[in-house]
XYZ file of C-alpha atoms in Angstrom:
765
model
C -69.290 -42.895 -33.100
C -69.695 -45.238 -31.204
C -67.299 -44.900 -28.375
C -67.891 -47.352 -25.688
C -67.853 -50.360 -24.495
C -71.109 -51.142 -23.470
C -73.188 -49.819 -26.728
C -71.109 -52.070 -28.446
C -72.231 -54.699 -25.764
C -75.921 -54.478 -26.546
C -75.079 -53.852 -30.568
C -73.911 -57.381 -30.282
C -76.372 -58.430 -27.942
C -78.930 -57.820 -30.033
C -77.374 -59.515 -33.098
C -76.836 -62.459 -30.599
C -80.604 -62.553 -30.214
C -81.581 -62.673 -33.987
C -80.561 -66.308 -33.629
C -84.144 -66.733 -31.926
C -86.257 -65.499 -34.625
C -84.330 -66.141 -37.982
C -86.166 -67.770 -40.502
C -83.305 -70.112 -41.471
C -81.021 -72.622 -39.649
C -77.899 -73.216 -41.893
C -76.506 -76.260 -39.688
C -73.133 -77.876 -40.038
C -70.772 -80.427 -38.232
C -67.186 -80.015 -39.005
C -65.484 -83.365 -38.583
C -63.523 -83.096 -35.042
C -60.468 -83.727 -36.396
C -58.283 -83.664 -40.156
C -58.437 -87.333 -40.360
C -62.422 -87.573 -40.136
C -62.766 -84.676 -42.772
C -62.190 -86.863 -45.839
C -59.977 -86.647 -49.199
C -61.392 -82.610 -48.681
C -59.022 -81.650 -45.964
C -56.057 -79.424 -47.329
C -52.316 -80.629 -47.464
C -50.681 -78.741 -44.418
C -50.330 -74.595 -45.344
C -47.126 -73.352 -45.652
C -47.272 -69.935 -43.608
C -46.407 -68.271 -46.554
C -49.319 -69.409 -48.532
C -50.861 -66.067 -49.735
C -48.677 -64.122 -51.718
C -48.347 -61.864 -54.099
C -46.918 -61.627 -57.529
C -45.246 -58.234 -58.933
C -44.658 -57.353 -62.337
C -41.041 -57.505 -63.141
C -40.882 -53.851 -64.347
C -42.331 -52.731 -62.022
C -41.046 -53.913 -59.116
C -39.212 -50.734 -58.292
C -42.477 -49.282 -56.809
C -42.877 -51.998 -54.608
C -40.058 -51.613 -53.232
C -38.367 -48.531 -53.543
C -34.980 -48.042 -54.379
C -32.077 -46.269 -52.243
C -34.449 -46.779 -49.545
C -37.295 -49.269 -48.171
C -40.763 -48.535 -49.728
C -42.181 -48.482 -45.806
C -46.071 -49.378 -46.838
C -44.967 -52.122 -47.974
C -42.414 -53.236 -46.074
C -45.302 -52.927 -42.951
C -48.018 -54.562 -44.284
C -45.830 -57.303 -45.334
C -44.466 -57.595 -41.828
C -47.666 -57.550 -40.770
C -48.533 -61.033 -42.493
C -44.905 -62.160 -41.260
C -46.059 -61.491 -37.633
C -49.245 -63.931 -37.877
C -48.528 -66.371 -39.098
C -44.029 -66.789 -38.395
C -43.027 -66.066 -41.802
C -43.181 -63.193 -44.876
C -45.774 -63.792 -47.646
C -44.136 -65.943 -50.865
C -43.467 -63.330 -53.649
C -42.953 -64.138 -57.095
C -41.125 -61.449 -59.726
C -42.496 -62.465 -62.675
C -44.514 -62.161 -65.226
C -44.729 -61.177 -69.567
C -42.283 -57.876 -68.621
C -39.850 -60.592 -67.411
C -39.405 -61.948 -71.444
C -38.371 -58.706 -71.974
C -35.558 -58.770 -69.767
C -32.075 -59.243 -69.623
C -29.421 -59.218 -67.284
C -26.493 -57.044 -68.052
C -23.928 -55.923 -64.892
C -22.952 -52.907 -66.290
C -26.493 -51.171 -65.507
C -26.018 -49.805 -62.038
C -29.335 -47.413 -62.011
C -32.138 -48.147 -60.176
C -34.069 -48.586 -63.588
C -34.963 -50.457 -66.403
C -32.720 -49.496 -69.209
C -34.202 -49.471 -72.829
C -31.721 -51.790 -75.135
C -29.760 -49.344 -77.494
C -29.320 -52.167 -79.864
C -32.682 -54.780 -79.272
C -32.800 -57.410 -81.606
C -35.003 -60.301 -80.591
C -37.817 -61.455 -81.624
C -41.379 -60.243 -80.606
C -44.360 -58.306 -81.847
C -44.742 -55.718 -78.988
C -41.881 -55.293 -77.872
C -38.527 -57.633 -78.779
C -36.859 -60.393 -75.462
C -34.082 -58.243 -75.092
C -36.175 -54.871 -74.966
C -34.811 -53.831 -71.272
C -31.356 -54.147 -69.455
C -31.027 -54.675 -65.952
C -27.963 -54.735 -63.175
C -27.514 -55.524 -59.659
C -29.891 -53.197 -57.943
C -32.926 -54.568 -59.384
C -31.634 -58.059 -57.174
C -30.398 -55.488 -54.121
C -33.969 -53.993 -54.016
C -35.791 -57.195 -53.236
C -34.093 -57.941 -49.581
C -36.681 -54.668 -48.681
C -38.891 -56.856 -47.840
C -38.692 -58.940 -44.833
C -36.282 -61.710 -43.638
C -36.313 -64.866 -45.285
C -38.824 -63.716 -47.562
C -39.195 -66.211 -49.856
C -38.787 -65.357 -53.944
C -39.735 -67.242 -56.865
C -38.349 -64.738 -59.745
C -38.481 -65.170 -63.765
C -35.998 -65.906 -65.917
C -36.341 -64.497 -69.734
C -36.647 -67.589 -71.986
C -37.676 -65.833 -74.939
C -34.402 -64.608 -75.813
C -33.110 -67.119 -78.463
C -30.005 -64.870 -79.643
C -26.816 -66.586 -80.007
C -25.546 -65.758 -76.403
C -29.183 -67.065 -75.153
C -27.584 -69.655 -72.711
C -24.606 -67.255 -71.473
C -27.442 -64.909 -70.766
C -29.692 -66.726 -68.636
C -27.122 -68.604 -66.675
C -25.915 -64.826 -66.060
C -28.783 -63.659 -64.853
C -29.687 -66.905 -62.245
C -25.863 -66.164 -61.246
C -26.934 -62.501 -60.577
C -30.531 -63.514 -58.523
C -28.260 -66.212 -56.201
C -25.886 -63.371 -55.862
C -27.829 -60.230 -54.799
C -31.006 -61.731 -53.267
C -30.163 -62.028 -49.402
C -26.963 -61.314 -49.817
C -25.784 -60.499 -46.389
C -28.225 -62.881 -44.610
C -30.552 -60.017 -43.296
C -33.015 -59.981 -46.817
C -35.357 -61.700 -48.643
C -34.397 -65.745 -49.643
C -34.170 -67.098 -53.283
C -36.599 -69.704 -53.047
C -37.284 -70.850 -57.311
C -36.471 -70.372 -60.118
C -39.255 -70.048 -63.140
C -38.178 -70.399 -66.401
C -40.183 -68.425 -69.015
C -43.579 -67.006 -68.476
C -47.003 -68.539 -70.079
C -45.456 -70.737 -73.121
C -49.046 -70.825 -74.500
C -48.465 -67.788 -74.980
C -45.262 -67.379 -77.099
C -46.445 -67.910 -80.634
C -48.656 -64.382 -80.195
C -46.373 -62.836 -79.088
C -43.944 -63.522 -82.423
C -41.530 -65.073 -79.635
C -41.835 -68.576 -81.332
C -42.756 -69.321 -84.696
C -46.475 -71.030 -85.381
C -45.299 -74.430 -85.574
C -43.572 -74.465 -82.086
C -44.959 -77.472 -80.191
C -44.859 -78.729 -76.202
C -41.599 -80.857 -77.003
C -39.712 -77.613 -78.456
C -40.852 -75.815 -75.123
C -39.738 -78.720 -73.299
C -36.072 -78.931 -74.781
C -35.712 -75.464 -74.677
C -36.665 -75.488 -70.952
C -34.509 -78.498 -70.043
C -31.412 -76.636 -71.897
C -31.459 -74.070 -69.591
C -32.322 -76.237 -66.411
C -29.197 -78.429 -67.119
C -26.886 -75.371 -67.764
C -28.049 -73.376 -64.610
C -27.805 -76.258 -62.655
C -24.364 -76.873 -63.953
C -22.984 -73.426 -63.947
C -24.586 -71.748 -60.963
C -26.421 -74.026 -58.974
C -24.267 -76.939 -58.206
C -20.966 -75.424 -57.182
C -23.295 -73.098 -54.647
C -24.775 -76.810 -53.243
C -27.963 -76.184 -54.203
C -30.342 -79.422 -55.492
C -31.043 -79.884 -58.798
C -34.773 -79.532 -58.250
C -35.084 -75.746 -58.230
C -37.213 -74.745 -60.950
C -41.035 -74.389 -62.129
C -42.365 -75.021 -64.735
C -44.772 -72.851 -66.309
C -47.480 -74.788 -67.818
C -51.035 -73.131 -69.758
C -52.560 -70.287 -68.405
C -56.138 -71.121 -70.723
C -57.520 -67.803 -70.151
C -54.523 -66.606 -73.419
C -54.708 -69.840 -74.828
C -56.990 -70.035 -78.249
C -55.662 -73.260 -79.690
C -56.877 -75.759 -76.918
C -54.815 -76.175 -73.887
C -51.381 -78.030 -75.171
C -49.332 -77.524 -72.306
C -51.390 -79.151 -69.698
C -49.198 -81.175 -66.954
C -50.329 -84.499 -68.573
C -49.261 -83.225 -72.464
C -45.290 -82.180 -71.165
C -44.522 -84.730 -68.765
C -46.224 -87.798 -71.040
C -44.222 -86.359 -74.724
C -41.260 -88.138 -74.498
C -39.059 -85.164 -76.216
C -41.091 -82.557 -73.552
C -40.579 -82.044 -69.983
C -40.289 -85.909 -69.605
C -39.294 -88.106 -66.826
C -35.877 -87.597 -67.078
C -36.363 -83.792 -66.861
C -38.156 -84.274 -63.360
C -35.171 -84.091 -61.335
C -34.908 -79.951 -62.139
C -39.329 -79.556 -61.231
C -39.137 -78.167 -58.319
C -43.409 -77.392 -58.964
C -45.763 -77.149 -61.514
C -46.095 -72.939 -62.233
C -49.709 -72.221 -63.047
C -51.696 -68.832 -64.196
C -55.020 -68.279 -63.640
C -57.989 -64.968 -62.995
C -61.157 -65.344 -62.122
C -62.248 -62.839 -65.203
C -60.014 -61.376 -67.486
C -60.956 -58.141 -69.780
C -61.341 -58.519 -73.240
C -61.257 -62.126 -73.355
C -63.679 -63.279 -70.740
C -67.165 -63.026 -72.799
C -69.472 -61.851 -70.291
C -70.154 -58.771 -67.932
C -68.695 -59.174 -64.383
C -70.741 -57.430 -61.930
C -70.764 -58.215 -58.106
C -73.078 -60.564 -57.604
C -71.552 -62.499 -59.888
C -68.395 -61.996 -58.675
C -69.980 -63.689 -55.104
C -71.374 -66.571 -56.444
C -69.740 -68.744 -54.854
C -70.156 -71.658 -57.359
C -69.123 -69.748 -60.505
C -65.296 -69.565 -59.063
C -65.537 -73.605 -58.989
C -66.836 -73.646 -62.486
C -64.310 -71.060 -64.168
C -61.530 -73.247 -62.007
C -62.117 -76.496 -63.334
C -59.647 -76.592 -65.601
C -57.264 -75.610 -62.913
C -58.297 -78.278 -60.705
C -58.007 -80.823 -62.977
C -54.485 -80.114 -63.181
C -54.129 -80.019 -59.864
C -54.597 -83.642 -59.759
C -52.408 -84.547 -63.225
C -49.300 -82.578 -60.433
C -50.430 -84.754 -57.696
C -49.647 -88.172 -59.886
C -46.353 -86.641 -61.043
C -45.528 -85.970 -57.025
C -44.524 -82.564 -57.771
C -46.377 -79.605 -56.335
C -48.742 -77.143 -57.549
C -48.245 -73.288 -57.217
C -50.737 -70.761 -58.732
C -48.491 -68.174 -59.067
C -50.246 -65.169 -60.590
C -53.928 -65.669 -59.998
C -56.572 -62.497 -59.211
C -60.551 -62.054 -59.596
C -59.909 -59.691 -62.745
C -56.951 -59.225 -64.963
C -55.230 -57.591 -66.164
C -55.737 -54.596 -63.474
C -59.355 -54.565 -62.355
C -62.782 -53.187 -62.876
C -63.427 -50.145 -61.138
C -66.717 -50.820 -58.382
C -65.496 -54.394 -57.844
C -61.347 -54.860 -57.490
C -61.220 -51.931 -55.443
C -63.906 -52.753 -53.158
C -64.535 -55.130 -50.089
C -66.381 -57.416 -51.907
C -63.306 -58.368 -53.618
C -62.209 -59.178 -50.638
C -65.002 -61.330 -49.742
C -64.037 -62.910 -52.720
C -60.427 -62.942 -51.915
C -60.593 -65.024 -49.070
C -63.151 -67.332 -50.097
C -60.783 -68.693 -53.010
C -57.533 -68.878 -50.634
C -59.710 -71.444 -48.785
C -61.037 -73.243 -51.845
C -57.284 -73.158 -53.427
C -56.442 -74.814 -50.675
C -59.139 -77.470 -49.904
C -58.407 -78.749 -53.202
C -54.323 -79.215 -52.510
C -53.198 -75.960 -54.459
C -49.970 -75.076 -52.614
C -49.513 -72.277 -52.971
C -51.201 -68.614 -54.522
C -49.922 -65.859 -55.205
C -52.210 -62.565 -56.595
C -50.572 -60.170 -59.373
C -49.918 -56.574 -58.928
C -48.872 -53.933 -61.667
C -48.810 -50.266 -60.925
C -51.589 -49.511 -62.662
C -53.538 -52.293 -60.982
C -56.514 -51.125 -58.809
C -56.911 -54.913 -57.713
C -53.750 -54.828 -55.812
C -53.986 -54.781 -52.528
C -52.381 -51.592 -51.498
C -51.019 -48.648 -53.761
C -47.331 -47.518 -53.215
C -48.062 -44.608 -56.346
C -49.684 -41.317 -56.847
C -52.350 -43.251 -59.517
C -55.644 -42.352 -59.910
C -56.205 -39.251 -58.248
C -54.765 -40.831 -55.248
C -51.678 -41.665 -53.355
C -50.237 -44.792 -51.105
C -53.052 -46.194 -49.574
C -54.265 -49.700 -48.399
C -57.768 -51.261 -50.433
C -60.104 -53.402 -49.205
C -58.706 -56.828 -50.075
C -55.729 -56.677 -48.150
C -58.010 -57.666 -45.124
C -58.693 -60.855 -47.053
C -54.454 -61.774 -46.612
C -54.540 -60.607 -42.584
C -57.580 -62.100 -41.900
C -56.251 -65.102 -43.605
C -53.032 -65.366 -41.815
C -54.572 -64.980 -38.563
C -57.021 -67.732 -38.816
C -54.226 -70.425 -40.294
C -52.061 -68.558 -37.599
C -48.253 -69.280 -36.636
C -48.314 -73.008 -34.870
C -47.179 -74.568 -39.036
C -49.561 -76.973 -38.488
C -52.691 -75.934 -39.825
C -54.665 -77.626 -42.409
C -58.401 -76.909 -43.812
C -61.179 -78.368 -44.908
C -64.682 -77.632 -46.431
C -67.565 -78.326 -44.336
C -70.900 -78.669 -45.919
C -73.844 -77.015 -45.418
C -77.678 -78.306 -44.698
C -80.768 -76.281 -44.779
C -80.160 -73.173 -46.700
C -82.463 -70.688 -47.877
C -82.988 -71.183 -51.660
C -82.578 -67.237 -52.076
C -79.151 -68.060 -50.515
C -78.213 -70.540 -52.862
C -74.409 -70.274 -53.907
C -73.983 -67.521 -51.274
C -72.768 -69.070 -48.292
C -69.393 -71.296 -47.583
C -67.861 -73.027 -44.437
C -64.577 -73.524 -43.487
C -63.021 -75.932 -41.110
C -59.281 -74.884 -39.657
C -56.896 -77.343 -37.616
C -54.073 -77.284 -35.696
C -52.388 -80.647 -36.090
C -55.466 -83.153 -35.137
C -57.487 -80.716 -33.504
C -60.850 -78.559 -34.381
C -59.709 -75.247 -33.889
C -61.925 -72.410 -35.989
C -64.933 -72.047 -38.248
C -65.271 -70.069 -40.899
C -68.634 -68.757 -41.827
C -68.998 -66.844 -45.208
C -72.164 -64.952 -46.286
C -71.315 -63.476 -49.875
C -75.280 -62.032 -50.335
C -74.599 -58.810 -51.597
C -75.364 -56.154 -49.494
C -75.070 -51.880 -50.259
C -73.745 -49.471 -47.928
C -76.739 -47.513 -48.960
C -79.505 -50.446 -49.181
C -80.588 -49.804 -45.481
C -80.567 -52.630 -42.636
C -79.208 -55.674 -43.488
C -80.219 -59.712 -42.916
C -78.376 -62.723 -40.599
C -78.118 -66.106 -41.535
C -78.023 -68.423 -38.432
C -75.098 -70.909 -38.434
C -76.141 -73.851 -36.478
C -72.444 -75.133 -35.328
C -72.241 -78.905 -33.928
C -69.302 -79.015 -31.566
C -69.838 -81.814 -28.877
C -66.348 -81.659 -28.539
C -66.249 -78.322 -27.536
C -69.714 -78.507 -25.162
C -69.334 -75.943 -22.119
C -66.294 -74.008 -23.423
C -65.926 -70.646 -24.397
C -65.073 -69.561 -28.135
C -63.576 -65.835 -29.455
C -65.244 -64.081 -32.736
C -62.690 -62.355 -34.962
C -65.234 -60.544 -37.670
C -64.141 -59.064 -40.971
C -66.912 -56.131 -41.721
C -67.372 -53.031 -43.787
C -70.779 -51.064 -44.377
C -71.315 -53.002 -47.799
C -69.889 -54.753 -50.462
C -69.582 -51.251 -52.289
C -67.175 -49.972 -49.031
C -63.530 -48.813 -50.691
C -62.190 -47.986 -46.731
C -63.405 -48.321 -42.990
C -62.950 -52.136 -43.038
C -62.157 -53.584 -39.908
C -60.714 -57.634 -39.514
C -60.831 -58.634 -35.589
C -61.058 -55.418 -34.386
C -57.666 -53.578 -36.724
C -57.823 -51.302 -39.406
C -54.500 -51.040 -41.819
C -55.602 -47.895 -43.163
C -55.958 -45.960 -40.253
C -52.288 -45.019 -39.422
C -51.479 -44.286 -42.829
C -48.387 -46.493 -43.176
C -49.893 -50.074 -43.111
C -49.350 -50.954 -39.283
C -52.236 -52.265 -37.876
C -54.133 -49.706 -35.477
C -56.315 -51.833 -33.472
C -60.093 -49.570 -33.377
C -62.644 -52.022 -31.988
C -60.895 -53.386 -28.463
C -63.729 -55.440 -27.720
C -62.910 -59.101 -27.619
C -66.565 -60.798 -28.206
C -66.756 -64.295 -27.000
C -69.515 -67.043 -26.771
C -70.496 -70.137 -25.164
C -71.151 -73.651 -26.593
C -74.526 -75.295 -25.100
C -74.489 -77.939 -23.340
C -75.296 -80.272 -25.901
C -72.175 -79.068 -28.150
C -73.951 -76.699 -30.431
C -73.392 -72.946 -31.039
C -75.724 -70.588 -32.696
C -73.584 -67.803 -34.935
C -75.576 -64.909 -36.424
C -73.788 -63.668 -39.563
C -74.581 -60.722 -41.484
C -74.837 -60.305 -45.451
C -71.455 -59.341 -46.843
C -69.716 -60.515 -43.767
C -67.411 -63.154 -42.594
C -67.218 -64.168 -38.970
C -64.864 -66.641 -37.123
C -65.677 -68.200 -34.261
C -62.252 -70.015 -32.745
C -60.678 -71.619 -29.429
C -57.752 -69.887 -29.495
C -57.543 -65.286 -29.906
C -56.658 -64.888 -33.402
C -53.471 -62.566 -34.122
C -52.136 -62.592 -30.167
C -50.615 -66.255 -30.462
C -46.952 -67.026 -30.108
C -44.762 -68.866 -33.145
C -44.858 -72.491 -32.583
C -40.413 -72.254 -33.314
C -40.254 -76.198 -32.841
C -43.493 -77.014 -35.187
C -42.444 -74.460 -37.766
C -38.378 -75.452 -38.162
C -39.444 -79.329 -38.965
C -42.242 -77.966 -40.862
C -39.827 -75.934 -43.057
C -36.524 -79.153 -42.923
C -39.703 -81.765 -43.752
C -40.432 -79.346 -47.243
C -36.950 -78.816 -47.820
C -36.288 -82.699 -47.643
C -39.489 -83.807 -49.220
C -39.187 -85.710 -52.730
C -41.308 -83.116 -54.368
C -38.625 -80.530 -54.372
C -39.289 -77.678 -52.660
C -37.193 -75.006 -54.634
C -35.308 -74.568 -51.109
C -31.857 -74.717 -52.089
C -31.023 -76.809 -49.131
C -30.442 -80.022 -51.528
C -26.829 -81.419 -52.003
C -24.032 -80.381 -54.915
C -25.400 -83.495 -56.890
C -24.032 -86.537 -54.568
C -27.377 -87.704 -54.021
C -29.704 -87.301 -57.247
C -32.811 -85.059 -57.242
C -36.177 -87.120 -57.062
C -38.202 -87.104 -60.187
C -41.076 -87.255 -61.478
C -43.519 -90.050 -59.663
C -44.918 -91.304 -62.372
C -45.550 -89.810 -65.751
C -48.675 -91.563 -66.576
C -51.927 -92.441 -65.498
C -53.655 -89.163 -65.265
C -57.436 -89.076 -66.025
C -58.861 -89.387 -69.373
C -62.016 -87.230 -68.813
C -59.883 -84.055 -69.871
C -59.758 -84.545 -74.348
C -57.242 -82.616 -75.909
C -57.949 -80.476 -78.901
C -56.854 -81.819 -82.354
C -53.877 -78.658 -82.187
C -52.288 -80.469 -78.722
C -52.856 -83.762 -80.385
C -51.063 -83.453 -83.842
C -48.132 -81.608 -81.731
C -47.451 -84.379 -79.458
C -47.562 -86.855 -81.910
C -45.473 -84.922 -84.432
C -42.828 -83.675 -81.351
C -42.576 -87.517 -79.830
C -43.540 -89.386 -82.799
C -45.762 -91.909 -80.783
C -47.804 -93.269 -83.485
C -45.081 -94.669 -85.366
C -43.492 -95.702 -82.466
C -46.200 -98.050 -81.884
C -46.216 -99.067 -85.099
C -42.118 -100.177 -85.201
C -42.073 -102.719 -82.537
C -40.398 -103.449 -79.039
C -37.410 -103.849 -81.196
C -37.275 -100.688 -82.842
C -38.519 -99.232 -79.209
C -35.263 -100.501 -77.770
C -33.128 -99.307 -80.087
C -34.878 -95.719 -79.811
C -34.440 -96.023 -75.888
C -30.767 -96.936 -76.175
C -30.726 -93.405 -78.089
C -32.247 -90.959 -76.650
C -30.294 -89.483 -74.292
C -27.994 -88.711 -76.913
C -30.261 -87.101 -78.954
C -32.421 -85.185 -76.109
C -28.689 -83.853 -76.106
C -28.731 -82.731 -79.530
C -32.097 -81.172 -79.333
C -31.906 -79.541 -76.846
C -28.677 -77.598 -78.371
C -30.739 -76.791 -81.260
C -32.771 -75.128 -79.760
C -30.844 -72.780 -79.011
C -29.237 -72.059 -81.715
C -32.385 -71.914 -84.008
C -33.709 -68.351 -83.445
C -37.297 -68.981 -85.590
C -38.608 -65.786 -88.052
C -40.124 -62.857 -86.430
C -44.041 -62.596 -87.082
C -44.413 -59.106 -86.313
C -47.895 -59.118 -88.520
C -49.204 -60.980 -84.981
C -51.598 -58.852 -83.163
C -50.321 -57.424 -79.966
C -51.856 -59.635 -76.888
C -49.442 -58.750 -74.122
C -50.969 -58.887 -70.573
C -48.785 -56.182 -68.193
C -46.178 -54.307 -70.443
C -43.563 -52.365 -68.512
C -44.056 -49.156 -69.800
C -47.601 -47.867 -71.620
C -48.022 -44.460 -72.620
C -51.438 -44.620 -73.196
C -51.951 -45.217 -69.366
C -53.865 -42.751 -67.348
C -51.318 -41.619 -65.209
C -51.519 -38.215 -62.809
C -48.968 -35.889 -62.161
C -46.655 -36.893 -60.120
C -44.289 -33.939 -58.015
C -45.514 -31.626 -60.774
C -44.171 -33.970 -63.316
C -45.345 -35.956 -66.151
C -46.456 -39.132 -66.768
C -42.795 -40.354 -67.894
C -41.619 -38.596 -64.913
C -43.098 -41.567 -63.085
C -41.291 -43.814 -60.188
C -41.023 -46.899 -62.434
C -39.701 -45.358 -65.316
C -36.898 -42.927 -63.842
C -35.829 -45.282 -60.610
C -36.732 -42.387 -57.953
C -37.571 -43.408 -55.022
C -41.108 -44.469 -54.221
C -43.156 -41.518 -52.761
C -43.550 -43.633 -49.655
C -39.942 -44.266 -48.792
C -39.756 -39.944 -48.854
C -42.360 -38.919 -46.797
C -42.027 -38.525 -43.034
C -43.442 -41.074 -40.894
C -44.742 -41.293 -36.787
C -43.767 -44.497 -35.534
C -41.282 -45.870 -38.509
C -40.997 -49.523 -38.796
C -36.908 -49.820 -40.608
C -36.061 -52.946 -42.411
C -33.275 -53.297 -40.421
C -36.202 -53.709 -37.558
C -37.700 -57.934 -36.793
C -41.358 -58.052 -38.459
C -41.977 -59.843 -35.109
C -40.459 -56.763 -32.702
C -43.855 -54.925 -34.500
C -47.283 -53.908 -32.168
C -50.005 -52.584 -33.624
C -50.680 -49.374 -32.339
C -54.476 -48.648 -30.778
C -56.775 -46.118 -31.145
C -58.565 -47.283 -28.925
C -57.048 -49.838 -25.983
C -59.108 -53.123 -25.480
C -61.078 -53.089 -21.954
C -62.311 -56.669 -20.415
C -64.709 -54.761 -18.800
C -67.891 -52.023 -18.956
C -66.296 -49.244 -18.675
C -65.577 -46.524 -21.811
C -61.929 -47.872 -23.275
C -59.251 -45.478 -22.620
C -58.569 -42.952 -25.729
C -55.037 -43.074 -27.055
C -53.330 -41.151 -29.774
C -52.086 -42.886 -32.941
C -50.312 -41.141 -36.084
C -52.487 -38.804 -38.034
C -53.240 -40.680 -41.451
C -51.766 -39.493 -44.287
C -54.804 -39.816 -46.976
C -57.007 -37.135 -47.196
C -59.630 -40.163 -48.658
C -60.191 -41.551 -45.407
C -62.770 -41.332 -42.793
C -62.692 -42.199 -39.602
C -65.906 -43.627 -38.406
C -64.213 -46.508 -37.449
C -65.636 -47.427 -34.175
C -68.399 -49.937 -35.810
C -70.052 -52.736 -34.152
C -69.904 -55.426 -36.795
C -73.394 -56.691 -35.489
C -74.967 -52.922 -36.632
C -78.286 -51.925 -34.333
C -80.129 -50.091 -36.827
C -83.419 -48.553 -35.931
C -86.762 -49.493 -37.043
C -85.537 -53.096 -37.406
C -87.665 -55.931 -37.326
C -87.030 -59.653 -35.976
C -88.596 -61.484 -38.936
C -86.125 -60.356 -41.289
C -83.271 -61.515 -38.700
C -82.574 -58.084 -36.523
C -83.610 -56.221 -33.498
C -83.204 -52.977 -32.141
C -81.438 -52.728 -29.012
C -81.425 -49.307 -26.976
C -79.814 -50.760 -23.684
C -76.466 -52.453 -22.895
C -76.895 -56.624 -22.189
C -73.914 -58.243 -20.575
C -75.004 -61.417 -21.930
C -76.989 -62.389 -25.497
C -78.456 -65.487 -26.435
C -76.181 -68.182 -26.335
C -73.823 -67.255 -23.982
C -72.780 -64.461 -25.854
C -70.720 -62.010 -23.994
C -68.173 -59.339 -23.907
C -65.077 -59.012 -21.711
C-alpha cells in the first residue's frame, strides 16, 4: 500500500512521461461552446437525470420499514451533494400490476389477497394488497427525491376505476407528507402494455386502441377526482410504450402508433401526458439470442446498435413535444450475470451509457433494481452469502454526478476521435461537458478490457485541442480499479464509497492531480485500459450549488410546454399543453403486419379514407362522444382468462425457488421483503450515523488520508471500521500505477523516484 504523496507523485509522473513514447496519439477537438457542438448536444441535464428504478415488491428492502435504511439514504445523499438534487427514483415494474391499494392494510409488508379474482397467468392482477405505509417509507429517501410511481392498469374488476383513483390519492397523501420527504413527480399508468397479452391480463385481440382507451379513462378520472382539487395540472401522467425485449409481435406500441391512432393515446389525450416512459435492457437473460461476454459489453458500438430502436423512439418523442424517459434500464436484465454485473466493467459500461443516452436527448435514465439483482449498485440485504455492501457500479453514478456538477446548466456532447489504433476500435470514447456556455470538462473513456491478473496494462494518449485554455491548469479525476473483473476497491476521484461500510464517502487518495495545457492549446492525457480520466477546469465534487440556476431550471421545467409532471400546474383554469404534433414521423420504421392490422382495426383508417370528406366530418363531430363510450366500455369489459399462456413475468414479487441465504437463523420465507422486517442496515449501529432528518447537503466525506498539497506524507486519520469482512484494504493506489519491468514501447515505464513535474506540465499540489 502506498501511503505517501511523494510515492504517488512518482507514479503519476512516470505515467505522464509515457505520452512521449506511446504508439498512437488519439486526437480530439471538442467544440468550445454548446452552440458549436451541433445536433449532438444534449438537452440541459436535469440534476436528477441518473437515477434508479425499484421493483414495487422490493421497495421495503431498499427503504427500510419502521426506520430508514442508512446505506440507501447515504448513497442517495452523496449524489444529491454533487448535483444539488437527489436522483430520480421510479417505483414500478411487473409486480405493480399485481398490487391493489387497501387502506385497511397497516403493516409494513405486502399482504396476499385472500379473495383475489383478477386475470393473469403467473399471478392475478389483485394478488397483493398494501396500505399507506407503503408510500410513507418513500419519505426515507433524501428530501425532495423525485418519485415516478406506477399504478395498476392490469386490474379490470368492476371497481377498477375506483381502485386506481384511491391508489393515486394515497400516493399524493403520503409521499412528501409534512414537507420533509420525497416529492411525487409523475404517475405511470400500467407497466409495459406489450406484455399484457402474454401475461394473461388481456385477450389476444387487445390492441393499441384498447390500451389508449383504458389509459385515457384512468388519466381522466384521476385528474378530475384527485389532481384538480390539489391544484395539479392534468399533464402528470407518463405513457408506458413498447419494451421490445419483451415483444414477440413487432412493436405495435411505438409512440408513432399511439398518437397516430385516432382512438388510442391520440391528440385529445395529450393534455394528460407528462412524457413517454420506455424500458430496455442491453441484454436480457432468456430473451437475447447470444451469450454475453465482458469484451462484448465493453464494445461501445454494440450499445449504440442495441439501442437503435429506442433511439428512433426518442426521435418520435421529439415530434410530439413530450420528453423521453428511460425509466427501466440495465446492462443485464432482469437480475444480472455473475462475472459481469457485479464488476468494475459494468461501472464503465454504465457511465458511458449515461453520456450516450444524454447525447441522443434521453431526459432521464433509471437503472432497475430488485432484491435479487447482482446488477444493483448496492445490496441492503443478506443475499448470495454477502451482507449489505456497495458494488462497483455505484461509482458510475458518483462520477456522473460530480462531472455534471451542481450548476443546473450542464450539457454534454460526444467528441469525434481521430487516429485510433485498429486494436482499439469501439473501445475509446470522449465527451465534452459544458456549464452554461463554457467548456468545463473532457471525459476520456478507455474500455479495452484489462484484467487484474493480466500483468502490465497499456495506456492510450488522448491529445486534446483546447486553444481557449492555452497555458491554463486543469484538474484530473480518475475512475479506477485494478481491472474490469474487480468487485471491490474501486476509486472515483480519490474517494471510496465502500470503506466506511455505510455508503458514506471516504477520501483514500487526497492528492489532487493537475496538468497544464500547452502554450499551443494542446493537452496530452494518458488513459489506462479499463479506466476513465476527466480533465476539468474546476475541482469536481468540491463546488457549491448554484441556487439561482437551479431554481430557474426547476421553474422553467415546471412551466415547459412538454409537461414536466412537477405538480405545479393550475386546477384547470388554463389547459395543459397537448402534443406538439401527431404526424410527421420518419417513415424508416416499418410496422409489423400485426401492428398494421391492430391500428387499422382500431381506428378504421382505410375505411375513413374511402368514405370521403363528408363522412369524415361527421365522424369528427361525434368523436368525443364515441371516445367517452369506448373508455367506459374499456373499464367494464374484463377479458377472459388465458391460463394456458406461458409464464413470462420478469421480476415477480416473490420467488420461492430463488436462492436466498439464511437471515438471522431463519429461512428464505423470513426475508425482510416478505415479513416486513427492518432491512438489516436499519438495525446496525454505525459510527458517524447520518439520519434522514439531517440535510444531505451537510454531509462531509470522511478522510482516511487527508489531502495534502505538498510533498509530505499525508496525515493518518481514522475512519469507521468497515462492516463487511469481504472488503480488502488496499485503497491508497495511484490510478497511474507504476509496474516493474515495464517497457516504454507499450505505453508505460518504470519510475523509482519522486517527480515534482511530469510531461505536459503534470504536477501534484
